[in-house]
mmCIF file of C-alpha atoms and ligand atoms in Angstrom:
data_model
loop_
_atom_site.group_PDB
_atom_site.id
_atom_site.type_symbol
_atom_site.label_atom_id
_atom_site.label_comp_id
_atom_site.label_asym_id
_atom_site.label_seq_id
_atom_site.Cartn_x
_atom_site.Cartn_y
_atom_site.Cartn_z
ATOM 1 C CA MET A 109 18.669 -12.108 0.883
ATOM 2 C CA PRO A 110 19.271 -13.183 -2.721
ATOM 3 C CA THR A 111 20.779 -10.508 -4.929
ATOM 4 C CA THR A 112 20.396 -10.232 -8.705
ATOM 5 C CA PRO A 113 21.990 -7.812 -11.176
ATOM 6 C CA ALA A 114 20.761 -4.241 -10.602
ATOM 7 C CA ALA A 115 17.172 -3.648 -11.683
ATOM 8 C CA ARG A 116 16.423 -2.040 -15.014
ATOM 9 C CA VAL A 117 13.866 0.781 -15.027
ATOM 10 C CA TYR A 118 11.600 0.692 -18.116
ATOM 11 C CA ARG A 119 9.767 3.573 -19.737
ATOM 12 C CA PRO A 120 6.043 2.859 -20.233
ATOM 13 C CA ILE A 121 6.128 2.377 -24.001
ATOM 14 C CA PRO A 122 4.161 -0.432 -25.703
ATOM 15 C CA ALA A 123 7.248 -2.536 -26.527
ATOM 16 C CA ASN A 124 8.277 -2.533 -22.856
ATOM 17 C CA LEU A 125 4.778 -3.480 -21.700
ATOM 18 C CA VAL A 126 4.837 -6.461 -24.070
ATOM 19 C CA ARG A 127 8.280 -7.446 -22.842
ATOM 20 C CA LEU A 128 7.369 -7.132 -19.162
ATOM 21 C CA SER A 129 4.111 -9.041 -19.602
ATOM 22 C CA ARG A 130 6.202 -11.902 -21.077
ATOM 23 C CA VAL A 131 8.443 -11.782 -18.018
ATOM 24 C CA LEU A 132 5.302 -12.154 -15.883
ATOM 25 C CA ALA A 133 3.887 -14.989 -18.013
ATOM 26 C CA GLN A 134 7.206 -16.825 -17.604
ATOM 27 C CA GLY A 135 7.105 -16.591 -13.811
ATOM 28 C CA GLY A 136 9.254 -13.462 -13.323
ATOM 29 C CA LEU A 137 8.731 -10.458 -11.054
ATOM 30 C CA VAL A 138 7.879 -6.952 -12.283
ATOM 31 C CA ALA A 139 7.425 -3.871 -10.111
ATOM 32 C CA ALA A 140 4.740 -1.637 -11.606
ATOM 33 C CA PRO A 141 2.644 1.386 -10.653
ATOM 34 C CA THR A 142 -0.951 1.249 -9.468
ATOM 35 C CA GLU A 143 -3.046 4.297 -8.562
ATOM 36 C CA THR A 144 -2.271 3.681 -4.851
ATOM 37 C CA VAL A 145 1.381 2.549 -4.559
ATOM 38 C CA TYR A 146 3.837 0.527 -6.681
ATOM 39 C CA GLY A 147 3.214 -3.213 -6.560
ATOM 40 C CA LEU A 148 5.639 -6.127 -6.972
ATOM 41 C CA ALA A 149 3.750 -8.336 -9.411
ATOM 42 C CA ALA A 150 3.897 -12.028 -10.309
ATOM 43 C CA ASP A 151 1.544 -14.557 -11.918
ATOM 44 C CA ALA A 152 -0.956 -15.226 -9.107
ATOM 45 C CA LEU A 153 -1.572 -18.774 -10.349
ATOM 46 C CA ASN A 154 2.138 -19.692 -10.326
ATOM 47 C CA ALA A 155 3.165 -20.739 -6.796
ATOM 48 C CA LYS A 156 6.898 -20.548 -7.557
ATOM 49 C CA ALA A 157 6.586 -17.033 -8.962
ATOM 50 C CA CYS A 158 4.635 -15.960 -5.869
ATOM 51 C CA ALA A 159 7.242 -17.552 -3.589
ATOM 52 C CA SER A 160 9.827 -15.251 -5.167
ATOM 53 C CA ILE A 161 7.734 -12.204 -4.177
ATOM 54 C CA PHE A 162 8.049 -13.254 -0.524
ATOM 55 C CA ARG A 163 11.798 -13.803 -0.939
ATOM 56 C CA ALA A 164 12.435 -10.481 -2.679
ATOM 57 C CA LYS A 165 10.531 -8.512 -0.025
ATOM 58 C CA GLY A 166 11.722 -10.538 2.959
ATOM 59 C CA ARG A 167 8.019 -10.933 3.709
ATOM 60 C CA PRO A 168 6.866 -13.573 6.190
ATOM 61 C CA ALA A 169 4.852 -16.401 4.644
ATOM 62 C CA ASN A 170 1.891 -15.678 6.942
ATOM 63 C CA ASP A 171 1.183 -12.306 5.273
ATOM 64 C CA PRO A 172 -1.007 -13.055 2.213
ATOM 65 C CA LEU A 173 -0.951 -11.223 -1.132
ATOM 66 C CA ILE A 174 -3.583 -9.216 -3.005
ATOM 67 C CA VAL A 175 -4.595 -10.662 -6.388
ATOM 68 C CA HIS A 176 -5.159 -8.022 -9.073
ATOM 69 C CA ILE A 177 -7.606 -8.680 -11.875
ATOM 70 C CA GLU A 178 -8.908 -6.565 -14.752
ATOM 71 C CA SER A 179 -12.484 -7.797 -15.190
ATOM 72 C CA LEU A 180 -15.293 -9.140 -13.045
ATOM 73 C CA ALA A 181 -15.190 -12.353 -15.078
ATOM 74 C CA GLN A 182 -11.530 -12.800 -14.116
ATOM 75 C CA ALA A 183 -12.325 -11.932 -10.479
ATOM 76 C CA ALA A 184 -14.940 -14.698 -10.430
ATOM 77 C CA THR A 185 -12.244 -17.280 -11.276
ATOM 78 C CA ILE A 186 -10.336 -16.274 -8.106
ATOM 79 C CA ALA A 187 -13.024 -15.609 -5.504
ATOM 80 C CA GLU A 188 -16.603 -16.415 -4.565
ATOM 81 C CA PHE A 189 -18.750 -13.284 -5.079
ATOM 82 C CA SER A 190 -21.828 -12.817 -2.896
ATOM 83 C CA PRO A 191 -24.435 -10.265 -4.060
ATOM 84 C CA ALA A 192 -22.946 -7.815 -1.511
ATOM 85 C CA ALA A 193 -19.433 -8.327 -2.906
ATOM 86 C CA PHE A 194 -20.735 -7.885 -6.413
ATOM 87 C CA ALA A 195 -22.470 -4.626 -5.432
ATOM 88 C CA VAL A 196 -19.336 -3.015 -3.934
ATOM 89 C CA ALA A 197 -17.203 -4.280 -6.808
ATOM 90 C CA LYS A 198 -19.643 -2.672 -9.256
ATOM 91 C CA ALA A 199 -19.612 0.573 -7.287
ATOM 92 C CA PHE A 200 -15.866 0.990 -6.675
ATOM 93 C CA TRP A 201 -13.916 -1.027 -9.277
ATOM 94 C CA PRO A 202 -11.670 -0.271 -10.949
ATOM 95 C CA GLY A 203 -10.253 1.579 -7.948
ATOM 96 C CA PRO A 204 -8.523 1.569 -4.567
ATOM 97 C CA LEU A 205 -10.678 -1.100 -2.898
ATOM 98 C CA THR A 206 -9.561 -4.638 -1.989
ATOM 99 C CA LEU A 207 -12.148 -7.280 -1.093
ATOM 100 C CA VAL A 208 -11.389 -10.283 1.100
ATOM 101 C CA LEU A 209 -13.655 -13.102 -0.120
ATOM 102 C CA PRO A 210 -13.872 -16.901 0.026
ATOM 103 C CA LYS A 211 -11.274 -18.182 -2.419
ATOM 104 C CA LYS A 212 -11.737 -20.471 -5.411
ATOM 105 C CA PRO A 213 -9.679 -23.698 -5.479
ATOM 106 C CA GLY A 214 -7.264 -22.650 -8.257
ATOM 107 C CA VAL A 215 -5.502 -20.003 -6.144
ATOM 108 C CA PRO A 216 -2.196 -21.404 -4.794
ATOM 109 C CA ALA A 217 -1.996 -21.674 -0.993
ATOM 110 C CA ILE A 218 1.131 -19.500 -0.873
ATOM 111 C CA VAL A 219 -0.864 -16.500 -2.186
ATOM 112 C CA THR A 220 -3.357 -16.658 0.681
ATOM 113 C CA SER A 221 -0.935 -17.980 3.333
ATOM 114 C CA GLY A 222 -3.077 -21.085 3.470
ATOM 115 C CA LEU A 223 -6.244 -19.154 4.332
ATOM 116 C CA PRO A 224 -9.590 -20.118 2.780
ATOM 117 C CA SER A 225 -10.036 -16.445 1.767
ATOM 118 C CA VAL A 226 -8.343 -14.330 -0.891
ATOM 119 C CA ALA A 227 -7.864 -10.561 -1.265
ATOM 120 C CA VAL A 228 -8.892 -9.257 -4.730
ATOM 121 C CA ARG A 229 -8.591 -5.837 -6.323
ATOM 122 C CA MET A 230 -9.246 -4.356 -9.758
ATOM 123 C CA PRO A 231 -6.736 -1.498 -10.040
ATOM 124 C CA ALA A 232 -7.539 1.647 -11.995
ATOM 125 C CA HIS A 233 -4.013 2.312 -13.287
ATOM 126 C CA ARG A 234 -3.770 1.981 -17.053
ATOM 127 C CA LEU A 235 -0.278 0.437 -17.031
ATOM 128 C CA PHE A 236 -1.004 -2.150 -14.369
ATOM 129 C CA ARG A 237 -4.197 -3.150 -16.155
ATOM 130 C CA GLN A 238 -2.267 -3.550 -19.396
ATOM 131 C CA LEU A 239 0.188 -5.894 -17.694
ATOM 132 C CA ILE A 240 -2.710 -8.038 -16.453
ATOM 133 C CA ARG A 241 -4.325 -8.054 -19.879
ATOM 134 C CA LEU A 242 -1.149 -8.675 -21.908
ATOM 135 C CA SER A 243 0.157 -11.387 -19.600
ATOM 136 C CA GLY A 244 -3.299 -13.004 -19.588
ATOM 137 C CA ARG A 245 -3.030 -13.681 -15.867
ATOM 138 C CA PRO A 246 -4.286 -12.383 -12.540
ATOM 139 C CA LEU A 247 -1.299 -10.728 -10.838
ATOM 140 C CA ALA A 248 -0.454 -11.114 -7.165
ATOM 141 C CA ALA A 249 1.178 -7.905 -5.940
ATOM 142 C CA PRO A 250 2.075 -6.580 -2.518
ATOM 143 C CA SER A 251 3.551 -3.111 -2.221
ATOM 144 C CA ALA A 252 7.023 -3.106 -3.850
ATOM 145 C CA ASN A 253 9.085 -2.366 -0.736
ATOM 146 C CA PRO A 254 11.224 -4.467 1.601
ATOM 147 C CA PHE A 255 8.880 -5.887 4.248
ATOM 148 C CA GLY A 256 8.049 -3.397 6.986
ATOM 149 C CA TYR A 257 9.440 -0.293 5.254
ATOM 150 C CA VAL A 258 7.502 2.681 3.860
ATOM 151 C CA SER A 259 5.530 1.801 0.681
ATOM 152 C CA PRO A 260 6.878 3.089 -2.672
ATOM 153 C CA THR A 261 5.051 5.705 -4.704
ATOM 154 C CA THR A 262 7.693 6.227 -7.418
ATOM 155 C CA ALA A 263 9.910 3.925 -9.503
ATOM 156 C CA GLU A 264 12.895 5.488 -7.722
ATOM 157 C CA HIS A 265 11.480 4.421 -4.328
ATOM 158 C CA VAL A 266 11.223 0.857 -5.678
ATOM 159 C CA ARG A 267 14.777 0.966 -7.009
ATOM 160 C CA ALA A 268 16.116 2.313 -3.726
ATOM 161 C CA GLY A 269 14.515 -0.540 -1.765
ATOM 162 C CA LEU A 270 14.508 -3.554 -4.082
ATOM 163 C CA GLY A 271 16.924 -2.541 -6.874
ATOM 164 C CA LYS A 272 19.341 -5.322 -5.965
ATOM 165 C CA ARG A 273 16.700 -7.993 -5.464
ATOM 166 C CA ILE A 274 14.529 -7.660 -8.581
ATOM 167 C CA ARG A 275 15.330 -7.079 -12.254
ATOM 168 C CA HIS A 276 12.359 -5.216 -13.742
ATOM 169 C CA ILE A 277 10.752 -1.920 -12.711
ATOM 170 C CA LEU A 278 8.129 -0.205 -14.871
ATOM 171 C CA ASP A 279 8.243 3.573 -14.387
ATOM 172 C CA GLY A 280 4.782 5.139 -14.558
ATOM 173 C CA GLY A 281 5.614 8.291 -12.573
ATOM 174 C CA ALA A 282 4.292 9.080 -9.099
ATOM 175 C CA CYS A 283 1.193 7.193 -7.898
ATOM 176 C CA LYS A 284 -1.861 9.444 -7.894
ATOM 177 C CA ILE A 285 -3.387 8.445 -4.549
ATOM 178 C CA GLY A 286 -0.270 7.580 -2.561
ATOM 179 C CA VAL A 287 -1.735 5.385 0.209
ATOM 180 C CA GLU A 288 -2.716 1.724 -0.159
ATOM 181 C CA SER A 289 -6.226 0.519 -0.971
ATOM 182 C CA THR A 290 -9.059 0.275 1.521
ATOM 183 C CA ILE A 291 -9.406 -3.404 2.510
ATOM 184 C CA LEU A 292 -12.927 -4.698 3.173
ATOM 185 C CA ASP A 293 -13.445 -8.171 4.604
ATOM 186 C CA LEU A 294 -16.632 -9.552 3.032
ATOM 187 C CA ARG A 295 -16.108 -13.221 3.835
ATOM 188 C CA ASP A 296 -19.371 -12.953 5.735
ATOM 189 C CA PRO A 297 -21.586 -10.542 3.741
ATOM 190 C CA LEU A 298 -23.756 -10.028 6.833
ATOM 191 C CA HIS A 299 -20.780 -8.738 8.845
ATOM 192 C CA PRO A 300 -18.499 -6.581 6.692
ATOM 193 C CA VAL A 301 -15.250 -5.491 8.389
ATOM 194 C CA LEU A 302 -12.854 -2.722 7.404
ATOM 195 C CA LEU A 303 -9.334 -4.181 7.679
ATOM 196 C CA ARG A 304 -7.347 -1.189 6.381
ATOM 197 C CA PRO A 305 -8.503 2.411 5.892
ATOM 198 C CA GLY A 306 -7.798 3.903 2.466
ATOM 199 C CA CYS A 307 -9.250 6.527 0.199
ATOM 200 C CA ILE A 308 -12.620 4.763 -0.153
ATOM 201 C CA SER A 309 -14.489 5.613 3.033
ATOM 202 C CA ARG A 310 -16.326 3.357 5.437
ATOM 203 C CA GLU A 311 -19.411 5.551 4.934
ATOM 204 C CA ALA A 312 -19.329 5.049 1.149
ATOM 205 C CA LEU A 313 -19.088 1.279 1.653
ATOM 206 C CA GLN A 314 -21.921 1.317 4.183
ATOM 207 C CA ALA A 315 -24.091 3.266 1.745
ATOM 208 C CA VAL A 316 -23.655 0.616 -0.950
ATOM 209 C CA LEU A 317 -23.947 -2.356 1.427
ATOM 210 C CA GLY A 318 -26.909 -0.902 3.316
ATOM 211 C CA LYS A 319 -25.435 -2.054 6.632
ATOM 212 C CA PRO A 320 -22.800 -0.990 9.145
ATOM 213 C CA VAL A 321 -19.152 -1.860 8.502
ATOM 214 C CA SER A 322 -17.189 -2.619 11.663
ATOM 215 C CA ILE A 323 -13.534 -1.692 12.132
ATOM 216 C CA VAL A 324 -10.869 -4.255 12.943
ATOM 217 C CA LYS A 325 -8.660 -3.566 15.923
ATOM 218 C CA ARG A 326 -4.989 -3.547 14.913
ATOM 219 C CA GLN A 327 -2.927 -6.313 16.374
ATOM 220 C CA SER A 328 0.023 -5.609 18.619
ATOM 221 C CA PRO A 329 3.297 -7.041 17.280
ATOM 222 C CA THR A 330 3.773 -8.953 20.529
ATOM 223 C CA ALA A 331 0.498 -10.863 20.123
ATOM 224 C CA PRO A 332 0.980 -14.552 19.326
ATOM 225 C CA GLN A 333 1.084 -15.132 15.544
ATOM 226 C CA GLU A 334 -1.350 -18.055 15.581
ATOM 227 C CA ALA A 335 -3.974 -15.778 17.111
ATOM 228 C CA ALA A 336 -3.778 -13.395 14.132
ATOM 229 C CA PRO A 337 -7.383 -12.566 13.133
ATOM 230 C CA ALA A 338 -6.286 -10.586 10.101
ATOM 231 C CA PRO A 339 -2.797 -11.333 8.843
ATOM 232 C CA GLY A 340 -0.631 -8.360 8.024
ATOM 233 C CA MET A 341 -2.516 -6.072 10.368
ATOM 234 C CA LEU A 342 0.576 -5.757 12.531
ATOM 235 C CA GLU A 343 0.897 -2.495 14.345
ATOM 236 C CA ARG A 344 4.453 -1.815 13.188
ATOM 237 C CA HIS A 345 4.581 -1.395 9.433
ATOM 238 C CA TYR A 346 5.416 1.349 6.975
ATOM 239 C CA SER A 347 8.255 2.283 9.310
ATOM 240 C CA PRO A 348 11.120 4.608 8.561
ATOM 241 C CA ARG A 349 14.397 3.805 10.372
ATOM 242 C CA THR A 350 14.213 7.186 12.129
ATOM 243 C CA PRO A 351 11.934 7.126 15.191
ATOM 244 C CA VAL A 352 8.575 8.788 14.520
ATOM 245 C CA VAL A 353 6.468 10.391 17.236
ATOM 246 C CA LEU A 354 2.918 11.618 16.688
ATOM 247 C CA VAL A 355 1.780 15.085 17.674
ATOM 248 C CA ARG A 356 -1.894 16.039 17.754
ATOM 249 C CA LYS A 357 -1.317 19.725 17.101
ATOM 250 C CA VAL A 358 2.041 21.370 16.549
ATOM 251 C CA THR A 359 2.034 24.747 18.315
ATOM 252 C CA PRO A 360 4.713 27.453 17.958
ATOM 253 C CA LYS A 361 5.687 26.727 21.565
ATOM 254 C CA LEU A 362 6.249 23.059 20.770
ATOM 255 C CA VAL A 363 8.295 23.936 17.682
ATOM 256 C CA ASP A 364 10.576 26.088 19.835
ATOM 257 C CA ALA A 365 11.083 23.187 22.222
ATOM 258 C CA ILE A 366 12.078 20.682 19.513
ATOM 259 C CA PRO A 367 15.879 20.367 19.052
ATOM 260 C CA ALA A 368 17.346 21.495 15.708
ATOM 261 C CA ASP A 369 18.423 17.956 14.801
ATOM 262 C CA GLU A 370 14.851 16.647 14.985
ATOM 263 C CA ALA A 371 12.404 17.187 12.100
ATOM 264 C CA VAL A 372 8.788 18.280 12.253
ATOM 265 C CA LEU A 373 6.330 17.109 9.577
ATOM 266 C CA LEU A 374 3.191 19.253 9.439
ATOM 267 C CA LEU A 375 0.043 18.806 7.385
ATOM 268 C CA SER A 376 0.203 22.296 5.863
ATOM 269 C CA LYS A 377 2.595 25.197 5.506
ATOM 270 C CA PRO A 378 2.819 27.260 8.679
ATOM 271 C CA SER A 379 2.019 30.965 8.459
ATOM 272 C CA ARG A 380 4.981 32.271 10.422
ATOM 273 C CA PRO A 381 8.609 32.089 9.172
ATOM 274 C CA THR A 382 9.847 28.541 9.614
ATOM 275 C CA ALA A 383 13.003 26.918 10.893
ATOM 276 C CA LYS A 384 15.132 24.542 8.798
ATOM 277 C CA ASN A 385 13.703 21.472 10.496
ATOM 278 C CA ILE A 386 10.047 22.207 9.607
ATOM 279 C CA PHE A 387 8.447 20.359 6.666
ATOM 280 C CA TRP A 388 4.880 19.986 5.442
ATOM 281 C CA LEU A 389 2.842 17.614 3.270
ATOM 282 C CA THR A 390 0.851 20.204 1.346
ATOM 283 C CA PRO A 391 1.033 24.012 1.185
ATOM 284 C CA ALA A 392 -2.695 24.615 1.642
ATOM 285 C CA GLY A 393 -3.777 21.575 3.668
ATOM 286 C CA LYS A 394 -5.311 19.659 0.751
ATOM 287 C CA LEU A 395 -5.702 16.044 1.944
ATOM 288 C CA SER A 396 -5.445 14.388 -1.465
ATOM 289 C CA GLN A 397 -2.076 16.102 -1.918
ATOM 290 C CA ALA A 398 -1.028 15.157 1.622
ATOM 291 C CA ALA A 399 -1.750 11.472 0.892
ATOM 292 C CA HIS A 400 -0.020 11.710 -2.479
ATOM 293 C CA ARG A 401 3.157 13.015 -0.833
ATOM 294 C CA LEU A 402 3.103 11.208 2.527
ATOM 295 C CA PHE A 403 5.443 8.293 1.773
ATOM 296 C CA ASP A 404 7.825 10.421 -0.271
ATOM 297 C CA ARG A 405 8.167 12.922 2.601
ATOM 298 C CA LEU A 406 8.701 10.158 5.157
ATOM 299 C CA ARG A 407 11.406 8.652 2.944
ATOM 300 C CA MET A 408 13.040 12.022 2.368
ATOM 301 C CA LEU A 409 13.143 12.743 6.101
ATOM 302 C CA ASP A 410 14.391 9.205 6.761
ATOM 303 C CA ASP A 411 17.271 9.805 4.344
ATOM 304 C CA GLY A 412 18.205 13.032 6.113
ATOM 305 C CA SER A 413 20.164 12.659 9.325
ATOM 306 C CA TRP A 414 17.320 13.599 11.639
ATOM 307 C CA LYS A 415 17.336 12.074 15.110
ATOM 308 C CA LYS A 416 13.571 11.960 15.255
ATOM 309 C CA ILE A 417 10.509 12.871 13.160
ATOM 310 C CA HIS A 418 7.639 14.653 14.944
ATOM 311 C CA ALA A 419 4.627 14.020 12.709
ATOM 312 C CA GLU A 420 1.433 16.008 13.081
ATOM 313 C CA THR A 421 -1.721 13.870 12.794
ATOM 314 C CA ILE A 422 -4.531 14.964 10.461
ATOM 315 C CA PRO A 423 -7.672 16.422 12.053
ATOM 316 C CA GLY A 424 -11.135 15.200 11.055
ATOM 317 C CA LYS A 425 -12.718 11.882 10.209
ATOM 318 C CA SER A 426 -12.565 11.833 6.411
ATOM 319 C CA ALA A 427 -11.341 8.651 4.705
ATOM 320 C CA LEU A 428 -8.006 10.203 3.753
ATOM 321 C CA ALA A 429 -7.464 11.676 7.234
ATOM 322 C CA MET A 430 -8.009 8.221 8.726
ATOM 323 C CA ALA A 431 -5.811 6.541 6.112
ATOM 324 C CA ILE A 432 -2.942 9.010 6.649
ATOM 325 C CA ASN A 433 -3.244 8.791 10.450
ATOM 326 C CA ASP A 434 -3.276 4.988 10.225
ATOM 327 C CA ARG A 435 0.009 5.010 8.243
ATOM 328 C CA LEU A 436 1.555 7.582 10.604
ATOM 329 C CA ALA A 437 0.507 5.529 13.633
ATOM 330 C CA ARG A 438 2.081 2.422 12.147
ATOM 331 C CA ALA A 439 5.257 4.346 11.305
ATOM 332 C CA ALA A 440 5.387 5.508 14.927
ATOM 333 C CA ALA A 441 4.586 2.129 16.512
ATOM 334 C CA LYS A 442 7.465 0.744 18.600
HETATM 335 O O1 TXA B 744 -3.137 -0.506 -2.715
HETATM 336 C C1 TXA B 744 -2.813 -1.669 -2.475
HETATM 337 O O2 TXA B 744 -3.576 -2.468 -1.904
HETATM 338 C C2 TXA B 744 -1.422 -2.128 -2.902
HETATM 339 C C3 TXA B 744 -1.362 -2.156 -4.436
HETATM 340 C C4 TXA B 744 -0.063 -2.705 -4.957
HETATM 341 O O3 TXA B 744 -2.458 -2.863 -4.937
HETATM 342 N N1 TXA B 744 -1.091 -3.400 -2.357
HETATM 343 C C5 TXA B 744 -0.818 -3.590 -1.036
HETATM 344 O O4 TXA B 744 -0.436 -4.892 -0.735
HETATM 345 O O5 TXA B 744 -0.859 -2.708 -0.218
HETATM 346 P P1 TXA B 744 0.221 -5.300 0.639
HETATM 347 O O6 TXA B 744 0.591 -6.724 0.455
HETATM 348 O O7 TXA B 744 1.297 -4.365 0.979
HETATM 349 O O8 TXA B 744 -0.954 -5.243 1.658
HETATM 350 C C6 TXA B 744 -2.017 -6.164 1.536
HETATM 351 C C7 TXA B 744 -2.662 -6.444 2.841
HETATM 352 C C8 TXA B 744 -1.727 -7.168 3.790
HETATM 353 O O9 TXA B 744 -1.781 -6.534 5.042
HETATM 354 C C9 TXA B 744 -2.319 -8.561 3.866
HETATM 355 O O10 TXA B 744 -2.115 -9.178 5.079
HETATM 356 C C10 TXA B 744 -3.796 -8.303 3.594
HETATM 357 O O11 TXA B 744 -3.769 -7.312 2.611
HETATM 358 N N2 TXA B 744 -4.445 -9.510 3.084
HETATM 359 C C11 TXA B 744 -4.193 -10.171 1.944
HETATM 360 N N3 TXA B 744 -4.947 -11.276 1.844
HETATM 361 C C12 TXA B 744 -5.712 -11.325 2.943
HETATM 362 C C13 TXA B 744 -6.714 -12.223 3.426
HETATM 363 N N4 TXA B 744 -7.055 -13.309 2.767
HETATM 364 N N5 TXA B 744 -7.300 -11.941 4.619
HETATM 365 C C14 TXA B 744 -6.957 -10.827 5.306
HETATM 366 N N6 TXA B 744 -6.015 -9.923 4.909
HETATM 367 C C15 TXA B 744 -5.406 -10.183 3.741
HETATM 368 MG MG1 MG B 745 2.655 -3.401 2.022
#
């Protein structure tokens, strides 16, 4: 892995935004907050700049990037918009929704891993949008973490993971949502497919599209790469170093059976007095707070010296429950 001088963390003041947008316009990398997670941004139309994203993350070249834009006019220079794509974009942008669409010729092959489609998103975060606007470019940005590790939701998470491999981190505080965008494959507007669950629900998408959205089956990491129907949908992802096991419902009996050097991560605060190895995502079981804290808690537990993390899955079928369970399942995948 290439190493550079330690990253500088910038406060979100106008002078720094101007400076960082110049870095981007000149082909440099900048980690910056979005409403979902921190992204590692580069000029999406500069193949060399995008190549350095893959290098910094240690990301395989067959895992394409999301291109972030700040207007529908800019989106139309990147991707081919069908009426269906236009309708969902109108309904959910700016926001945590990524659309996979047929790509326009100007997008470098490295961004899409050579695919004829491109992933596009209009983020809602004020700072990220300013970087797009000030740099005058669409910005390619995967999550700003070393490939395969838990996504970052604070500037400190980015620094801990990539601080020796990148030079610029914009600190915009903790990301509001905390889990990555919903990804909708609309290459064929007649057959929309949900590639990644996020805070925008399948039901909400179906309501706008007026047709069912099917769900992609996650690929096992042992499946042959060339057979990949949706790149980056590998089972193992978002993984702490500590082994994670999923538990449907943590009962007091189970807690008693778990050794003291293994941690338990619950959705909400338990009512009875708790042992030192019991943690929770949200005191009162509020799912938006659970999502907001998920990656930070996983990182915190991973930095402790726990032998194992027993993570309780979230009951129900809401978008956030499915998104959190998806990330937990990936963290637990062998
Ligand atoms: O919330 C988010 O989406 C964040 C923020 C930074 O915007 N970004 C993010 O990027 O999560 P990343 O690279 O960690 O995940 C993007 C996913 C990858 O699994 C990738 O394989 C998939 O999108 N993807 C990108 N282009 C694709 C395409 N043309 N077809 C299918 N999947 C694609
Ligand atoms: Mg990622």
